[in-house]
PDB file of C-alpha atoms in Angstrom:
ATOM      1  CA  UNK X   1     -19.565  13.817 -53.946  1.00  0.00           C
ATOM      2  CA  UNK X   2     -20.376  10.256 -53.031  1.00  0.00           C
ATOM      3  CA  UNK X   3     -16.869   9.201 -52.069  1.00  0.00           C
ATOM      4  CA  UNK X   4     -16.607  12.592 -49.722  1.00  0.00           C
ATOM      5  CA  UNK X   5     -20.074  11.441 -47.943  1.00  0.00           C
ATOM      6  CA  UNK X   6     -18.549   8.417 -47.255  1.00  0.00           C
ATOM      7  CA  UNK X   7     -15.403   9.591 -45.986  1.00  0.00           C
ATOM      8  CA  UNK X   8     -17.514  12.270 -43.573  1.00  0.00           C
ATOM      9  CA  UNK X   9     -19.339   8.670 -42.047  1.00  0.00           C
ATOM     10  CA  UNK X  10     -16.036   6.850 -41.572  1.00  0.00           C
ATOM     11  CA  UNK X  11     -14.182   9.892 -40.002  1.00  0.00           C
ATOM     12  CA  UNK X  12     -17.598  10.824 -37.680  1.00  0.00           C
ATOM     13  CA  UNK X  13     -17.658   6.286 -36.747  1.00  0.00           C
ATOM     14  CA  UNK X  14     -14.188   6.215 -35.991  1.00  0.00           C
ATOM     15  CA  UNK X  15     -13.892   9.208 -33.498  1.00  0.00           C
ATOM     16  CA  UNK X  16     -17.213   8.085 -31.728  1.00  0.00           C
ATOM     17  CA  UNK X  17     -15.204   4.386 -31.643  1.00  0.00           C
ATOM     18  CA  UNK X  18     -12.224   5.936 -30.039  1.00  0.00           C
ATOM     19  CA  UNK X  19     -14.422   8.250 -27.693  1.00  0.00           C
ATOM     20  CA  UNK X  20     -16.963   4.917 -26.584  1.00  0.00           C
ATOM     21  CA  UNK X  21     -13.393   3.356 -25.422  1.00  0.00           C
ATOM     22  CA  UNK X  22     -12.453   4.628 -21.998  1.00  0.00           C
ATOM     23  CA  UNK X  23     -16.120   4.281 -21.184  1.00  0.00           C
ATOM     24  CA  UNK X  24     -16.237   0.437 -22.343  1.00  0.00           C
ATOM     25  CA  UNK X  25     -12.837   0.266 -19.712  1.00  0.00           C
ATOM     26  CA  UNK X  26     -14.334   2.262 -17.292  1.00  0.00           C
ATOM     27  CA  UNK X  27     -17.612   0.023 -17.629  1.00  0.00           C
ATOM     28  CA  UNK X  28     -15.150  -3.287 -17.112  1.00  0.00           C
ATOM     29  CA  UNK X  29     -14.131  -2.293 -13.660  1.00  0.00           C
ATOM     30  CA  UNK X  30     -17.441  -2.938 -12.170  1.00  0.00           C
ATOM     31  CA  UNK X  31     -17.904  -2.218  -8.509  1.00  0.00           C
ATOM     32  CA  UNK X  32     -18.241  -6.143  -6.722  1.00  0.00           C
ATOM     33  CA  UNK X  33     -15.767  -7.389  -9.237  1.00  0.00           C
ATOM     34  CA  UNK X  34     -13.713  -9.654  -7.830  1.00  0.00           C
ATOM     35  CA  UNK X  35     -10.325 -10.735  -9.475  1.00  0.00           C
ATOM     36  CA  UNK X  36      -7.909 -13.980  -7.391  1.00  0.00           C
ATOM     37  CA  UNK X  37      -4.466 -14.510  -7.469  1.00  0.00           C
ATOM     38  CA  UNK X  38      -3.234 -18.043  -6.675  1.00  0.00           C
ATOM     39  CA  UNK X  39       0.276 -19.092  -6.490  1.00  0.00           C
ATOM     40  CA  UNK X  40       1.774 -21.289  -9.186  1.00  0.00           C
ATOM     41  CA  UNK X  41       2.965 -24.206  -6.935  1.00  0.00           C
ATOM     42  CA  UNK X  42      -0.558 -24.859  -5.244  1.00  0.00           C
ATOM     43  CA  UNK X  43      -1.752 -28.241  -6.033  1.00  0.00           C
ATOM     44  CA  UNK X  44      -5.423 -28.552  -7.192  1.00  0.00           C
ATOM     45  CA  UNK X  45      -6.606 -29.404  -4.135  1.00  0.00           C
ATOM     46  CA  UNK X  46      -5.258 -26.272  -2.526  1.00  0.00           C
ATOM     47  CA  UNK X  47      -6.713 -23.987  -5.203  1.00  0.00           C
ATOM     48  CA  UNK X  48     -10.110 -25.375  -4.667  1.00  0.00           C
ATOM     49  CA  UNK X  49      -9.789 -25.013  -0.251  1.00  0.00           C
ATOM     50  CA  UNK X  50      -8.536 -21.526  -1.472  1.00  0.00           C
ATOM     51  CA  UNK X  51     -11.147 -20.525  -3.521  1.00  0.00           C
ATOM     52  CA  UNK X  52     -13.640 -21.758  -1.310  1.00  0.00           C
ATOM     53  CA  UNK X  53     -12.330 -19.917   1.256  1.00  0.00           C
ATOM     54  CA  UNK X  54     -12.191 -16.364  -0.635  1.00  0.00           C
ATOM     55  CA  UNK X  55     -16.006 -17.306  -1.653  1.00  0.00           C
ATOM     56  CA  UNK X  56     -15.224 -16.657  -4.961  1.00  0.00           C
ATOM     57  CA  UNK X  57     -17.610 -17.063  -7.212  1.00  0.00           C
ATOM     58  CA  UNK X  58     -18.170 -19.764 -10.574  1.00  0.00           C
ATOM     59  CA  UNK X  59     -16.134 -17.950 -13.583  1.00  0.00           C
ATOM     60  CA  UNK X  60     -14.026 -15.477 -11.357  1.00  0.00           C
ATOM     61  CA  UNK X  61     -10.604 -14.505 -12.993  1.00  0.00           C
ATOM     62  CA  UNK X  62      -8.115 -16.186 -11.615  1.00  0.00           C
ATOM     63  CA  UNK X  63      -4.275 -15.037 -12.252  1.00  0.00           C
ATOM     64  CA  UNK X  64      -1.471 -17.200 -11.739  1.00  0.00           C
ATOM     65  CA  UNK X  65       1.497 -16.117 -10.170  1.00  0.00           C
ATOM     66  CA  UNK X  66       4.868 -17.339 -10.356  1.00  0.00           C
ATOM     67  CA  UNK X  67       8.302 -17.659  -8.298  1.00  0.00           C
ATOM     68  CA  UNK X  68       9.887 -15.531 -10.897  1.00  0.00           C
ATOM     69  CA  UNK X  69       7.568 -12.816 -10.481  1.00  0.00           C
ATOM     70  CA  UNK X  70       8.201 -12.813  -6.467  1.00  0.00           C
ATOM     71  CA  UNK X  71      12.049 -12.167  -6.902  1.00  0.00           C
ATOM     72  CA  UNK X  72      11.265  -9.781  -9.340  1.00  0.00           C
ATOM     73  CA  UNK X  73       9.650  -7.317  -6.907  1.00  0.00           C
ATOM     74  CA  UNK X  74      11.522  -8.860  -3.714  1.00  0.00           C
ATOM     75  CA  UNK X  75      15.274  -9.614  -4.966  1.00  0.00           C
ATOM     76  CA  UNK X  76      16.586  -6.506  -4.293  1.00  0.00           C
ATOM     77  CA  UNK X  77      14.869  -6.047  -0.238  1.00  0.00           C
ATOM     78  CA  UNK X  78      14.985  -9.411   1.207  1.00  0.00           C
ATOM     79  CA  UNK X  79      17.290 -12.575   0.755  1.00  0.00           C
ATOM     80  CA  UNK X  80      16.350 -14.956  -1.775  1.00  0.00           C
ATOM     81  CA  UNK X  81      16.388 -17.872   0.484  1.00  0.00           C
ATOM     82  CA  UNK X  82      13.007 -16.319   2.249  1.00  0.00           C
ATOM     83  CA  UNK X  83      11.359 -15.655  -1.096  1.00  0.00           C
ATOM     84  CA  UNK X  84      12.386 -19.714  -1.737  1.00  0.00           C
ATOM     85  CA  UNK X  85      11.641 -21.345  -5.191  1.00  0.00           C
ATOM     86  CA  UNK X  86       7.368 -21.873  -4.441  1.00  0.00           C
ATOM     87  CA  UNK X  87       4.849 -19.243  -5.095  1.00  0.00           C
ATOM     88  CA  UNK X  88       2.187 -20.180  -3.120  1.00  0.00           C
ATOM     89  CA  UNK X  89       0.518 -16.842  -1.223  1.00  0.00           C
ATOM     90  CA  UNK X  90      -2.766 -16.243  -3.002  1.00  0.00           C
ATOM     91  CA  UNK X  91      -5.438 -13.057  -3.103  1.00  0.00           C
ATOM     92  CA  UNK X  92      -8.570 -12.163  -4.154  1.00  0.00           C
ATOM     93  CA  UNK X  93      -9.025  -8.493  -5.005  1.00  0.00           C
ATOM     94  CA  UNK X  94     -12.852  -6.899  -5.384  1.00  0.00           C
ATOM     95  CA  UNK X  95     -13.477  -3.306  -6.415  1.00  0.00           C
ATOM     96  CA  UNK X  96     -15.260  -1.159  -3.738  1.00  0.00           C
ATOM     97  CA  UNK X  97     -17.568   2.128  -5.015  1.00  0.00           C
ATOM     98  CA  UNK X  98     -15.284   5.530  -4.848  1.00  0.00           C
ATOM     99  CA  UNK X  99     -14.273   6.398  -1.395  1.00  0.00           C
ATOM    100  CA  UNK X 100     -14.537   3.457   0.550  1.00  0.00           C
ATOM    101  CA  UNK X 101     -10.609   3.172   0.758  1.00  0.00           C
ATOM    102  CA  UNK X 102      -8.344  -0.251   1.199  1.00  0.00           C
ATOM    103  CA  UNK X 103      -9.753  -3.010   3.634  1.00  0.00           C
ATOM    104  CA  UNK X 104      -7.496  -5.858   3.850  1.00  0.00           C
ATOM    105  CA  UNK X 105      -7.862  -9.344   5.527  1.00  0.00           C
ATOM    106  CA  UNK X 106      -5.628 -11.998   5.646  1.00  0.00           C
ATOM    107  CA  UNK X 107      -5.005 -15.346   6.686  1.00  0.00           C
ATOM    108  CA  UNK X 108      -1.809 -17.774   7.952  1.00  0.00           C
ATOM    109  CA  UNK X 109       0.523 -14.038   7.250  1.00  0.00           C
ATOM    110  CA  UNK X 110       2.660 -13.890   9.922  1.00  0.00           C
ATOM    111  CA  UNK X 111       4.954 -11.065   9.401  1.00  0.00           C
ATOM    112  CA  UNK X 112       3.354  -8.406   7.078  1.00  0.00           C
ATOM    113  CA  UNK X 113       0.336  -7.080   9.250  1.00  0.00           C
ATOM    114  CA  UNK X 114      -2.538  -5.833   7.233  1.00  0.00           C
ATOM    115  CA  UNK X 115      -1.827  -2.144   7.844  1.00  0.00           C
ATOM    116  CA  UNK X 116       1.554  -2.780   6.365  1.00  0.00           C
ATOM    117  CA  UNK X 117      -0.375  -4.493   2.965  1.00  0.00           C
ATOM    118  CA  UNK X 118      -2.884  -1.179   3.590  1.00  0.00           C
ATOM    119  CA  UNK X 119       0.174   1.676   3.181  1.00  0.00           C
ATOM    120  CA  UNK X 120       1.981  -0.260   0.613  1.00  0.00           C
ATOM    121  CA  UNK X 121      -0.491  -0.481  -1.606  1.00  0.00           C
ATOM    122  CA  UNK X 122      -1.784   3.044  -1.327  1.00  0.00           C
ATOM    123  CA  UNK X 123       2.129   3.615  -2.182  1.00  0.00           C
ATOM    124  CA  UNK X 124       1.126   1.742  -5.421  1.00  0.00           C
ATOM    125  CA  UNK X 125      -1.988   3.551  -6.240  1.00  0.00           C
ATOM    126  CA  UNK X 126      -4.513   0.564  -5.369  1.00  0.00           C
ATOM    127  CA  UNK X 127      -7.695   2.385  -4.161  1.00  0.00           C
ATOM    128  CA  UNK X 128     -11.002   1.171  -2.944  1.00  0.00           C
ATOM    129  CA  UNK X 129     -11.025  -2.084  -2.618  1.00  0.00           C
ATOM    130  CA  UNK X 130     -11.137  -5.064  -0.775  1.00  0.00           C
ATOM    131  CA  UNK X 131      -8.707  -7.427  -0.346  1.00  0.00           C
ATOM    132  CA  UNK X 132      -7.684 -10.587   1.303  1.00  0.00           C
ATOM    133  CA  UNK X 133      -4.894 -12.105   1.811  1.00  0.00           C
ATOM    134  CA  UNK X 134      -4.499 -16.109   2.552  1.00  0.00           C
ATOM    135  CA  UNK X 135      -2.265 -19.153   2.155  1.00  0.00           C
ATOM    136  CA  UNK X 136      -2.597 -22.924   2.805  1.00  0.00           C
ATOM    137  CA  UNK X 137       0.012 -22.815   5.527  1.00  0.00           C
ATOM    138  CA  UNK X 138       1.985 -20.336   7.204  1.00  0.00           C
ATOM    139  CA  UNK X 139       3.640 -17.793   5.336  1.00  0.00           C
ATOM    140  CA  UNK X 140       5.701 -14.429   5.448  1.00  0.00           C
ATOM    141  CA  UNK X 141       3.096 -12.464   3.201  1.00  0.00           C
ATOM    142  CA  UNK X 142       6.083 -10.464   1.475  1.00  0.00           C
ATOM    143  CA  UNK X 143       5.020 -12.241  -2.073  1.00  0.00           C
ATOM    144  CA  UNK X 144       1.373 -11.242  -1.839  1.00  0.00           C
ATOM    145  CA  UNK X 145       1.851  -7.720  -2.844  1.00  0.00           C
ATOM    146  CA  UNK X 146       2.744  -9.047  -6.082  1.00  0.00           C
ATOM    147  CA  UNK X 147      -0.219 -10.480  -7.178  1.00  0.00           C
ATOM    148  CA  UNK X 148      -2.337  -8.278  -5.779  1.00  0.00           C
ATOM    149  CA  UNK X 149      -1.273  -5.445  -7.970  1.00  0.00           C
ATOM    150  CA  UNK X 150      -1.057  -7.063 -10.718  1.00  0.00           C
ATOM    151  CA  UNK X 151      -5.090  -8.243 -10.309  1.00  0.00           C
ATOM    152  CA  UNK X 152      -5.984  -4.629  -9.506  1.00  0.00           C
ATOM    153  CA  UNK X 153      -4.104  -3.592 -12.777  1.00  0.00           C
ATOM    154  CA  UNK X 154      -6.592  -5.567 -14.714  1.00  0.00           C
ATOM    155  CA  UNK X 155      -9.499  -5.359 -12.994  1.00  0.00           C
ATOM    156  CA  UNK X 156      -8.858  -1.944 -12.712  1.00  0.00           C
ATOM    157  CA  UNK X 157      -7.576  -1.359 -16.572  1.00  0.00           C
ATOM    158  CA  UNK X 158      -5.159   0.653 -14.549  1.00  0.00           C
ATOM    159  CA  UNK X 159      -1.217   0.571 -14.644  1.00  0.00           C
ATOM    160  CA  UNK X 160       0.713   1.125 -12.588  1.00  0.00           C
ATOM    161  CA  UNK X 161       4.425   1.891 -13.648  1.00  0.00           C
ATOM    162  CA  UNK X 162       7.024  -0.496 -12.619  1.00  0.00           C
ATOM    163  CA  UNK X 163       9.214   1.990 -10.551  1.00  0.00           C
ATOM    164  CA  UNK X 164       6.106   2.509  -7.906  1.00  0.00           C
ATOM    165  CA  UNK X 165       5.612  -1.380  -7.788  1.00  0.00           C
ATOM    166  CA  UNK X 166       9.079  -1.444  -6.633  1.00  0.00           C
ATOM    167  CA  UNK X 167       8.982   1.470  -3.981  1.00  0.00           C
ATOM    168  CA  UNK X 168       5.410  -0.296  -2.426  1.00  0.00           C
ATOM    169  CA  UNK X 169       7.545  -3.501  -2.422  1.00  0.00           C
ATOM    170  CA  UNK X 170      10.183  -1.785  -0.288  1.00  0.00           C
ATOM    171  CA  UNK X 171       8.020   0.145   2.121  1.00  0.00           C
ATOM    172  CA  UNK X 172       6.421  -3.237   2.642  1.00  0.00           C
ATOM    173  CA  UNK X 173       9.282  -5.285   3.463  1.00  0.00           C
ATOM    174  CA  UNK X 174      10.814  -1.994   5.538  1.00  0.00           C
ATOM    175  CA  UNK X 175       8.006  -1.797   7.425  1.00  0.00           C
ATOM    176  CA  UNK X 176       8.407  -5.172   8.276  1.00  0.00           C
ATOM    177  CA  UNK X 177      11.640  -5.164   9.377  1.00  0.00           C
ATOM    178  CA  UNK X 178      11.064  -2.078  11.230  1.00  0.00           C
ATOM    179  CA  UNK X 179       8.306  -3.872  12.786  1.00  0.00           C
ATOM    180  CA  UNK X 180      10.594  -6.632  14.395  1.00  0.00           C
ATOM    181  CA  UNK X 181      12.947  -3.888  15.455  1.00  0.00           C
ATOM    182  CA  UNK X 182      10.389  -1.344  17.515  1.00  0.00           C
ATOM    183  CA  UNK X 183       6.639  -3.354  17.235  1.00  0.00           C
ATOM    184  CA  UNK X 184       4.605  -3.941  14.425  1.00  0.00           C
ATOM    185  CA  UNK X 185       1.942  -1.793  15.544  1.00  0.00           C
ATOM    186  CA  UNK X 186       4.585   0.948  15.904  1.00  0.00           C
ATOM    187  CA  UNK X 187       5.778   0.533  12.761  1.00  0.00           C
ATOM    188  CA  UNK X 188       2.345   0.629  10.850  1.00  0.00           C
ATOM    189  CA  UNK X 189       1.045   3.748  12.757  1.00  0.00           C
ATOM    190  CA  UNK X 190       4.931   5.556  12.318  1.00  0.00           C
ATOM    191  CA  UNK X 191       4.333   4.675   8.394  1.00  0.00           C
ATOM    192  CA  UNK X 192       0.478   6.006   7.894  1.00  0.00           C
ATOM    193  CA  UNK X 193       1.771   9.266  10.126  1.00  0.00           C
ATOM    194  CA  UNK X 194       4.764  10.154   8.050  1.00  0.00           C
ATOM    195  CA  UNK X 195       2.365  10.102   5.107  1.00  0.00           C
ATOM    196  CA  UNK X 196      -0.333  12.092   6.697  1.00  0.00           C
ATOM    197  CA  UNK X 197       2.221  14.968   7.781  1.00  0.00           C
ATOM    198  CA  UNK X 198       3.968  14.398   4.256  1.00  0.00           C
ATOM    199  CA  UNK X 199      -0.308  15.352   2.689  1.00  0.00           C
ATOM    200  CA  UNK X 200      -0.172  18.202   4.576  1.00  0.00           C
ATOM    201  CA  UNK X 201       3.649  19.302   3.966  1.00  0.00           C
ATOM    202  CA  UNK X 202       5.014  17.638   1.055  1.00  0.00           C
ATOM    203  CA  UNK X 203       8.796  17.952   1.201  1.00  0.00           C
ATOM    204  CA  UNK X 204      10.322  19.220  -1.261  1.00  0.00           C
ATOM    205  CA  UNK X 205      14.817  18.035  -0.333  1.00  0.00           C
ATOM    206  CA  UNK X 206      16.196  15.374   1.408  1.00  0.00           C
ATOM    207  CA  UNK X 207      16.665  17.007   4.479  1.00  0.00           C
ATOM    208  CA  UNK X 208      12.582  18.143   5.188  1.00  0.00           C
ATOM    209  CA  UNK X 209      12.353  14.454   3.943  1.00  0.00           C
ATOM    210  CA  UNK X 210      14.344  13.999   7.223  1.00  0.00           C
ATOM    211  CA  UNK X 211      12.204  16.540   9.510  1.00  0.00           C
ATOM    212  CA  UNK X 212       9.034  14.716   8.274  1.00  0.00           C
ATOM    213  CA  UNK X 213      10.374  11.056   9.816  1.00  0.00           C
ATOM    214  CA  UNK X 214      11.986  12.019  12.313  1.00  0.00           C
ATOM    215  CA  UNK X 215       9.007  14.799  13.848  1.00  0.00           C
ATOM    216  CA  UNK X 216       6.875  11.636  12.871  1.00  0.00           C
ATOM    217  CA  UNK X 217       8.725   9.764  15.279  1.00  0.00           C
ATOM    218  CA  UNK X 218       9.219  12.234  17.789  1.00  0.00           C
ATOM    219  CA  UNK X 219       4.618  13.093  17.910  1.00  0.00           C
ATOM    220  CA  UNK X 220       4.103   9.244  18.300  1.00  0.00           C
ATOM    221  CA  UNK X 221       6.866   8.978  20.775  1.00  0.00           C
ATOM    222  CA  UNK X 222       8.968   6.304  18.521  1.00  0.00           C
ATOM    223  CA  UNK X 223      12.704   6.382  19.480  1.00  0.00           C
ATOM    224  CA  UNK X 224      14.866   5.261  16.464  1.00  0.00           C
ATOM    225  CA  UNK X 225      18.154   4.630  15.810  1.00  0.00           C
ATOM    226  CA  UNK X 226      20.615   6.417  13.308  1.00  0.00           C
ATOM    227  CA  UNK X 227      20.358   3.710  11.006  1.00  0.00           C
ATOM    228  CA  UNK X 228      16.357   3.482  10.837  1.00  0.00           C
ATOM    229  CA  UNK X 229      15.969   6.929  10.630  1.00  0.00           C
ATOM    230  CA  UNK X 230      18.417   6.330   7.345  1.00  0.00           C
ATOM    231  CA  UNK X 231      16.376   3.625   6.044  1.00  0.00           C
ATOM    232  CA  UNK X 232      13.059   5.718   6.184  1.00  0.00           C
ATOM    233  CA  UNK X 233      15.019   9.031   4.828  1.00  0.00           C
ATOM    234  CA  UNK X 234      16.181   6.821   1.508  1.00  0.00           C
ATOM    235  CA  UNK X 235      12.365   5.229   1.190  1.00  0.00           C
ATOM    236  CA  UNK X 236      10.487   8.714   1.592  1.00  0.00           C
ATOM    237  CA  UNK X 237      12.619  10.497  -0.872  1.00  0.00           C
ATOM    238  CA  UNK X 238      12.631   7.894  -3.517  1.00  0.00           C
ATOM    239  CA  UNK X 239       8.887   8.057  -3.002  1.00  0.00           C
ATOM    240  CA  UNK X 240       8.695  11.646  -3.132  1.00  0.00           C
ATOM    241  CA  UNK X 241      10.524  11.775  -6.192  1.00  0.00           C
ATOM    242  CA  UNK X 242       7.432   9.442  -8.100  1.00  0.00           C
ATOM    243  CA  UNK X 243       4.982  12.266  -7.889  1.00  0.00           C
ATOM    244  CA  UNK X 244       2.776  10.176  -5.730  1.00  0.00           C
ATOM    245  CA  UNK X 245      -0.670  11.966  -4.944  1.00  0.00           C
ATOM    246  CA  UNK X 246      -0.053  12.021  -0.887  1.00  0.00           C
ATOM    247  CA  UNK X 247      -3.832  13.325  -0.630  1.00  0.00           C
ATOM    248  CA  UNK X 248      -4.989  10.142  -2.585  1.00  0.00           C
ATOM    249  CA  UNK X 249      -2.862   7.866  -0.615  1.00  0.00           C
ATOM    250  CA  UNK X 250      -4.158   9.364   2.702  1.00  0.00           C
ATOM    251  CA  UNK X 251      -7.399   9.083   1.527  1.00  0.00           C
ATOM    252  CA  UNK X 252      -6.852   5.061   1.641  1.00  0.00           C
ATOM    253  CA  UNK X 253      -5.766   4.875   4.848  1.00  0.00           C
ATOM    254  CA  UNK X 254      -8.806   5.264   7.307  1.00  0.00           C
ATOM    255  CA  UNK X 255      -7.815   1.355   8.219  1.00  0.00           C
ATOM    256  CA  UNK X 256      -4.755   2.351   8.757  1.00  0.00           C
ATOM    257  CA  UNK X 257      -5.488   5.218  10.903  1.00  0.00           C
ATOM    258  CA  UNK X 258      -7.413   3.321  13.382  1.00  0.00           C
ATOM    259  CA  UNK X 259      -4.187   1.081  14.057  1.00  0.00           C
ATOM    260  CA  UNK X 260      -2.624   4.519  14.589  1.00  0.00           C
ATOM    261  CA  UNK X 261      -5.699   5.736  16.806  1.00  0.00           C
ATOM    262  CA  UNK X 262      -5.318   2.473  18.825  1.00  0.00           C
ATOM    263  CA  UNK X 263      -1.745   2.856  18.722  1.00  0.00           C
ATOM    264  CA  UNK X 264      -2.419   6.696  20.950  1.00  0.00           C
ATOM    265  CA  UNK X 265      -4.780   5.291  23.323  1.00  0.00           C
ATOM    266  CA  UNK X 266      -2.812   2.399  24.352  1.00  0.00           C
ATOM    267  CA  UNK X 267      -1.009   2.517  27.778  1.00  0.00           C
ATOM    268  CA  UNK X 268       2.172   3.263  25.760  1.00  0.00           C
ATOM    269  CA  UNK X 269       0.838   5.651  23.935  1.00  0.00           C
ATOM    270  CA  UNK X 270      -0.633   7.480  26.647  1.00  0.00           C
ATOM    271  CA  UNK X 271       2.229   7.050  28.924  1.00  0.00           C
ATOM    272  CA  UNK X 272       3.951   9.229  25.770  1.00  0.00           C
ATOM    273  CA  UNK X 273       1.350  11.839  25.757  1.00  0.00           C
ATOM    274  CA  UNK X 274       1.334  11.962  29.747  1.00  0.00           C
ATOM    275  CA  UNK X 275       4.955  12.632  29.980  1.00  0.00           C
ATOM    276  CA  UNK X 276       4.080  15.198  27.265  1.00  0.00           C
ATOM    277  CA  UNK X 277       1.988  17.096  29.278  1.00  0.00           C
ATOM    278  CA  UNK X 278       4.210  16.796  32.066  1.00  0.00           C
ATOM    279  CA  UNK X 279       6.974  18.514  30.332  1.00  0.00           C
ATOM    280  CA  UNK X 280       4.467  21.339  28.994  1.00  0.00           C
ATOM    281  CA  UNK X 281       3.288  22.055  32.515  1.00  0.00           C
ATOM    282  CA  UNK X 282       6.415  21.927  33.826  1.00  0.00           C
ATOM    283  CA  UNK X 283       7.132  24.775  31.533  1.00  0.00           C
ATOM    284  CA  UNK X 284       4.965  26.490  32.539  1.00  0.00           C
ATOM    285  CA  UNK X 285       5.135  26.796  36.169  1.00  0.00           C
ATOM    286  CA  UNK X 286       8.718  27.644  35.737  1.00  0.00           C
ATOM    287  CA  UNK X 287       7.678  30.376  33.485  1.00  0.00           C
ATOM    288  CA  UNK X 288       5.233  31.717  36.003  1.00  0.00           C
ATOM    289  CA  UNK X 289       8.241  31.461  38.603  1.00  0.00           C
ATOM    290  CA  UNK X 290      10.267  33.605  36.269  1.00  0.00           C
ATOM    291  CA  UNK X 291       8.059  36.144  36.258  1.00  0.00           C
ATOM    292  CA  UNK X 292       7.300  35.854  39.743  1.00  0.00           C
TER     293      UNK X 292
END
């Protein structure tokens, strides 16, 4: 009788133990956490002007991250001779409250803009936080993605599987190259819109994968070639086969967005939407001559 009481006590401890976990890892990820990447060739004296400059505080985490790590995500999307053999771009990731969305800041990036950091890692599932971005000197920004994901994984107690790492690292870098190829601004805003039309109308083939870009394009007023249009086609429908949560990623992008908003009232932009209306009322009046 004794021995069965016993048993009852451990059996009733050990499910409240394994209940009491996912709130002791939801309890870890503290909003105002702050978790820093720094890259594993900084000296000591850069570390210290780094962390300084993030204003992190006495006894943040800091995660080291290595050459190795930035092939691993970059190898197959960019030569290897621009990822060299020093990781040096450095983060520092803190956790926002639930639906403040990604902010990103950066410093001495000069080809990934922050909108392009913003998409990608919405791709990847990072969600309200805010991030920035910096090195000691001048740098692409392609290799910051990496850390950063990995310090929202832990900080987070989130993970995120390795084929979505991959697919944020290639919208990135695409993105990028786009960028050089049409504007980065152009880029950024053609990147947030495809996602916002694929929220509302996720495709379900390659070829509505197609109608998404290219109608993406065509509202924004973006002219690309045969061969972009191809790149975009093969990154959408890889993402689309990941089961990504378009809502949740469009609910990340309000930064984003506002590049996109800028993007409309710009004199480019507007010269689009004038020429727009133009053709409309053109339309129009011949219709009304038709019938008159």
């Amino acid at each position: 009788m004794m021995k069965n009481k016993m048993m009852k006590k451990w059996l009733i401890l050990s499910l409240l133990f394994c209940l009491l976990l996912p709130f002791k890892a939801f309890a870890d990820a503290a909003v105002g956490d702050m978790t820093v990447t720094l890259g594993q060739n900084l000296t000591d004296e850069q570390k210290s002007e780094l962390l300084s400059e993030m204003n992190a505080p006495e006894g943040v985490e800091i995660l080291t991250i290595t050459n190795e790590e930035e092939h691993q995500y970059l190898g197959e999307y960019i030569p290897k001779r621009l990822i060299g053999t020093k990781a040096i771009s450095s983060s520092a990731i803190t956790l926002e409250k639930a639906g403040t969305g990604l902010k990103v800041q950066s410093k001495n990036i000069n080809w990934v803009t922050e909108e392009m950091y913003i998409n990608a890692l919405a791709t990847a599932g990072v969600k309200d936080a805010s991030i920035y971005i910096t090195a000691p000197i001048p740098v692409s920004g392609t290799a910051a993605l990496t850390g950063i994901i990995k310090a929202y994984e832990i900080s987070s107690d989130k993970v995120i599987p390795e084929d979505v790492k991959q697919a944020a690292n290639e919208e990135m870098v695409k993105t990028a190259k786009l960028g050089d190829e049409v504007g980065s601004d152009k880029a950024a805003a053609l990147i947030t819109k495809i996602k916002e039309n694929m929220a509302e109308n996720p495709p379900q083939t390659e070829a509505e994968v197609r109608d998404t870009v290219e109608s993406s394009a065509k509202e924004l007023g973006i002219t690309l070639t045969d061969e972009q249009i191809q790149s975009l086609v093969d990154l959408f429908n890889k993402l689309k086969d990941l089961n990504i949560d378009w809502n949740q990623v469009g609910g990340q992008l309000d930064k984003a967005k506002e590049k996109l908003t800028t993007f409309l009232k710009s004199e480019e932009g507007q010269s689009f939407l004038d020429k727009l209306k133009e053709f409309f009322g053109s339309l129009i009046d011949a219709i009304k001559a038709l019938f008159s």
